[in-house]
Coordinates of C-alpha atoms in Angstrom, one line a residue:
M1 CA -11.3 34.6 30.3
P2 CA -12.8 32.2 32.9
Y3 CA -14.9 29.4 31.5
E4 CA -17.6 27.5 33.1
P5 CA -16.2 24.0 33.9
P6 CA -17.7 21.1 32.2
T7 CA -20.3 18.8 33.9
H8 CA -21.8 15.4 33.9
T9 CA -25.3 16.9 33.1
V10 CA -25.7 15.1 29.5
E11 CA -24.3 11.8 30.9
R12 CA -27.0 12.1 33.8
S13 CA -29.7 12.8 31.2
L14 CA -28.7 9.8 29.0
R15 CA -28.8 7.6 32.0
A16 CA -32.2 8.8 33.0
T17 CA -33.8 8.8 29.6
T18 CA -32.2 5.9 27.9
G19 CA -31.0 3.5 30.7
A20 CA -27.4 3.8 29.4
K21 CA -24.7 2.8 32.0
I22 CA -21.4 3.1 30.0
I23 CA -21.2 6.5 28.2
A24 CA -18.3 7.5 26.0
G25 CA -17.4 11.1 25.2
V26 CA -16.1 11.4 21.7
D27 CA -14.0 14.3 20.2
E28 CA -11.8 14.6 17.1
V29 CA -8.7 16.7 16.2
G30 CA -7.1 17.1 12.8
R31 CA -10.3 17.8 10.8
G32 CA -9.0 21.0 9.2
A33 CA -5.4 20.0 8.8
W34 CA -3.6 19.7 5.5
A35 CA -1.5 16.9 6.7
G36 CA -1.6 13.9 9.0
P37 CA -4.5 11.8 10.1
V38 CA -7.7 12.8 11.7
T39 CA -7.7 11.6 15.3
V40 CA -10.7 10.6 17.5
C41 CA -10.6 9.8 21.2
A42 CA -13.3 8.1 23.0
A43 CA -13.2 8.5 26.7
V44 CA -15.3 6.9 29.5
T45 CA -15.3 8.8 32.7
G46 CA -18.1 7.6 34.9
L47 CA -19.6 10.4 37.1
R48 CA -16.3 11.2 39.0
R49 CA -14.9 14.6 39.6
P50 CA -12.4 15.5 36.9
P51 CA -8.9 16.9 37.4
A52 CA -9.0 20.7 37.9
G53 CA -8.9 22.9 34.8
L54 CA -10.5 20.5 32.4
T55 CA -12.1 22.2 29.5
D56 CA -11.9 22.2 25.6
S57 CA -8.3 21.5 24.7
K58 CA -8.2 24.6 22.4
L59 CA -8.7 26.8 25.5
I60 CA -5.7 25.4 27.5
S61 CA -2.1 26.3 26.9
P62 CA 0.1 23.7 25.2
K63 CA 2.2 23.0 28.5
R64 CA -0.9 22.7 30.7
R65 CA -2.6 20.6 28.0
T66 CA 0.2 18.1 28.1
E67 CA 0.2 18.1 31.9
L68 CA -3.6 17.5 31.9
A69 CA -3.5 14.8 29.3
A70 CA -1.2 12.8 31.5
L71 CA -3.5 13.2 34.4
L72 CA -6.6 12.3 32.5
E73 CA -5.1 9.1 30.9
D74 CA -4.6 7.9 34.5
W75 CA -8.1 9.4 35.7
V76 CA -10.5 8.2 33.1
T77 CA -12.3 4.7 33.5
S78 CA -11.1 3.9 30.0
H79 CA -10.1 5.6 26.8
A80 CA -8.9 4.7 23.1
L81 CA -7.9 6.6 20.1
G82 CA -8.8 5.8 16.5
H83 CA -7.1 7.5 13.3
A84 CA -8.0 7.7 9.7
S85 CA -5.0 8.3 7.5
P86 CA -4.5 11.0 4.8
E87 CA -4.9 8.2 2.2
E88 CA -8.3 7.2 3.8
I89 CA -9.4 10.9 4.1
D90 CA -8.5 11.4 0.3
E91 CA -10.5 8.3 -0.7
L92 CA -13.5 8.6 1.6
G93 CA -14.0 12.3 2.3
M94 CA -13.8 13.7 5.9
T95 CA -17.3 12.7 7.0
A96 CA -16.7 9.0 6.4
A97 CA -13.0 9.3 7.6
L98 CA -14.2 10.7 10.9
R99 CA -16.7 7.8 11.3
L100 CA -14.0 5.4 10.6
A101 CA -11.7 6.9 13.1
A102 CA -14.5 7.1 15.6
V103 CA -15.6 3.5 15.2
R104 CA -11.9 2.4 15.7
A105 CA -11.7 4.4 18.9
L106 CA -15.0 3.1 20.3
E107 CA -14.2 -0.6 19.3
A108 CA -10.9 -0.5 21.0
L109 CA -12.5 0.4 24.3
P110 CA -12.5 -2.5 26.8
V111 CA -16.3 -2.4 27.1
R112 CA -18.6 -1.3 24.4
P113 CA -20.5 1.9 25.4
D114 CA -24.3 2.1 25.8
A115 CA -24.3 5.6 24.4
V116 CA -22.0 8.2 22.9
I117 CA -21.7 12.0 23.5
L118 CA -20.4 13.4 20.2
D119 CA -19.0 16.9 20.1
G120 CA -20.7 19.2 17.6
K121 CA -24.0 19.3 15.9
H122 CA -23.6 16.5 13.1
D123 CA -24.0 12.9 13.9
Y124 CA -21.2 11.4 11.8
L125 CA -21.4 8.0 13.5
G126 CA -25.0 7.0 13.1
L127 CA -26.5 3.5 13.7
P128 CA -25.9 1.2 15.4
W129 CA -24.5 3.7 18.0
Q130 CA -26.9 5.5 20.2
V131 CA -25.5 9.2 19.8
R132 CA -26.3 12.4 21.5
T133 CA -24.7 15.4 19.7
V134 CA -23.7 18.4 22.0
I135 CA -22.6 21.7 20.4
K136 CA -19.6 22.7 22.3
G137 CA -19.5 19.5 24.1
D138 CA -15.8 19.9 24.6
Q139 CA -16.5 22.7 27.0
S140 CA -19.7 21.5 28.7
C141 CA -19.3 17.7 29.0
I142 CA -16.6 16.2 31.1
A143 CA -16.2 13.1 29.0
V144 CA -16.0 15.0 25.7
A145 CA -13.6 17.5 27.3
A146 CA -11.4 14.7 28.6
A147 CA -11.4 13.1 25.1
S148 CA -10.7 16.6 23.4
V149 CA -7.4 17.0 25.6
I150 CA -6.2 13.4 25.1
A151 CA -6.9 13.5 21.3
K152 CA -5.1 16.9 20.7
V153 CA -2.0 15.9 22.9
R154 CA -1.6 12.6 21.3
R155 CA -2.1 13.8 17.7
D156 CA 0.3 16.8 18.3
A157 CA 2.9 14.3 19.5
L158 CA 2.3 12.2 16.6
M159 CA 2.8 15.0 14.3
A160 CA 6.1 16.2 16.1
E161 CA 7.4 12.6 15.5
L162 CA 6.8 13.0 11.7
E163 CA 9.0 16.1 11.7
L164 CA 11.9 13.9 12.8
E165 CA 11.7 12.4 9.3
S166 CA 13.9 14.4 6.8
V167 CA 11.1 14.5 4.4
C168 CA 8.9 16.3 6.8
E169 CA 11.3 18.5 8.5
P170 CA 10.7 21.7 6.2
Y171 CA 6.9 21.8 7.0
G172 CA 7.2 22.4 10.6
F173 CA 4.8 19.8 11.9
A174 CA 6.0 20.0 15.4
H175 CA 4.7 23.5 15.7
N176 CA 1.7 23.5 13.3
A177 CA 0.5 19.9 13.7
G178 CA -0.2 19.9 9.9
Y179 CA -2.3 23.0 9.9
P180 CA -1.7 25.8 7.7
S181 CA 1.1 28.2 9.0
P182 CA 3.5 30.6 7.2
V183 CA 6.3 27.9 7.4
H184 CA 4.1 25.1 6.3
K185 CA 2.7 27.2 3.2
A186 CA 6.2 28.2 2.2
A187 CA 7.6 24.6 2.3
L188 CA 4.4 23.3 0.2
A189 CA 5.0 26.1 -2.4
E190 CA 8.7 25.1 -2.8
L191 CA 8.6 21.3 -2.1
G192 CA 5.0 20.2 -2.8
P193 CA 3.2 17.9 -0.5
S194 CA 5.0 15.1 1.6
P195 CA 3.8 11.6 1.7
Y196 CA 1.7 12.6 4.8
H197 CA -0.4 15.4 3.1
R198 CA -4.0 15.3 2.0
L199 CA -4.1 15.3 -1.7
S200 CA -7.7 16.0 -2.2
W201 CA -7.5 19.2 -0.2
A202 CA -8.4 22.6 -1.6
Y203 CA -4.8 24.1 -0.7
L204 CA -3.4 22.4 -3.9
D205 CA -5.6 24.6 -6.0
A206 CA -3.4 27.7 -4.9
L207 CA -0.2 25.8 -5.8
P208 CA 0.1 25.7 -9.8
K209 CA 3.4 23.9 -9.5
W210 CA 1.8 21.0 -7.7
R211 CA -1.9 21.2 -8.7
H212 CA -1.4 18.2 -10.9
L213 CA -1.0 16.0 -7.8
K214 CA -4.6 16.8 -6.4
K215 CA -6.8 13.9 -6.2
V216 CA -10.5 14.2 -7.1
R217 CA -13.1 12.0 -5.3
V218 CA -15.6 10.2 -7.2
S219 CA -18.4 11.8 -5.5
A220 CA -18.6 15.4 -6.3
E221 CA -21.4 15.9 -3.8
A222 CA -19.1 14.4 -1.0
A223 CA -16.3 16.7 -2.1
A224 CA -18.5 19.7 -1.8
L225 CA -19.6 18.8 1.7
E226 CA -16.0 18.7 2.9
T227 CA -14.9 22.1 1.5
G228 CA -15.9 23.9 4.7
G229 CA -13.6 21.8 6.8
Q230 CA -10.4 22.2 4.8
L231 CA -9.5 25.7 5.7
G232 CA -9.2 25.5 9.5
F233 CA -6.5 27.3 11.6
D234 CA -7.2 25.7 14.9
F235 CA -3.6 24.8 15.9

């Protein structure tokens, strides 16, 4: 199915309405995984034409995604990644962990952006950042699409590296990136969680043998808000 290519429409609007000159597109990957970090990429692109085929990373084949990420890392004006670890996700909840990872990415850019385009409908960044949220921004906004592809490829590579550790090999991270899959579920049922699993996640409720390892956050309200983000299969 053909997709409309992303544009600089939102960037141009922010420039015109706010005077922002440096605008970062921000996207995350790993929100619904059961293991590994949540990773956020911040990408600044200016108003140049992007490499052909740029769109939401989930709409691109793995081979093409890897090729495109290599092109994008040279093409973007600047980019940076931020991660929040499984331990930080367990302690803070996903919303706060996303903000932590995003701030790490934004603060790692060589120049602080004047505005941020955030994929999705919820502003998990907040002040002091000037944020414009865009639903399906990874399909419609060039800077967000670039961040989407880079974040996905870099996190997938990180998860593949984890599989080289003997303790992680049975979970198949190189193929499922920490998301639920038959291999992942079978390994969890037999071996329980690895040091890289999120221990506050709902999947442990379905594993009687390992349920005692589940961590409960102090804030029940925060835990309830996160439930919808724990069952994703977008690998």
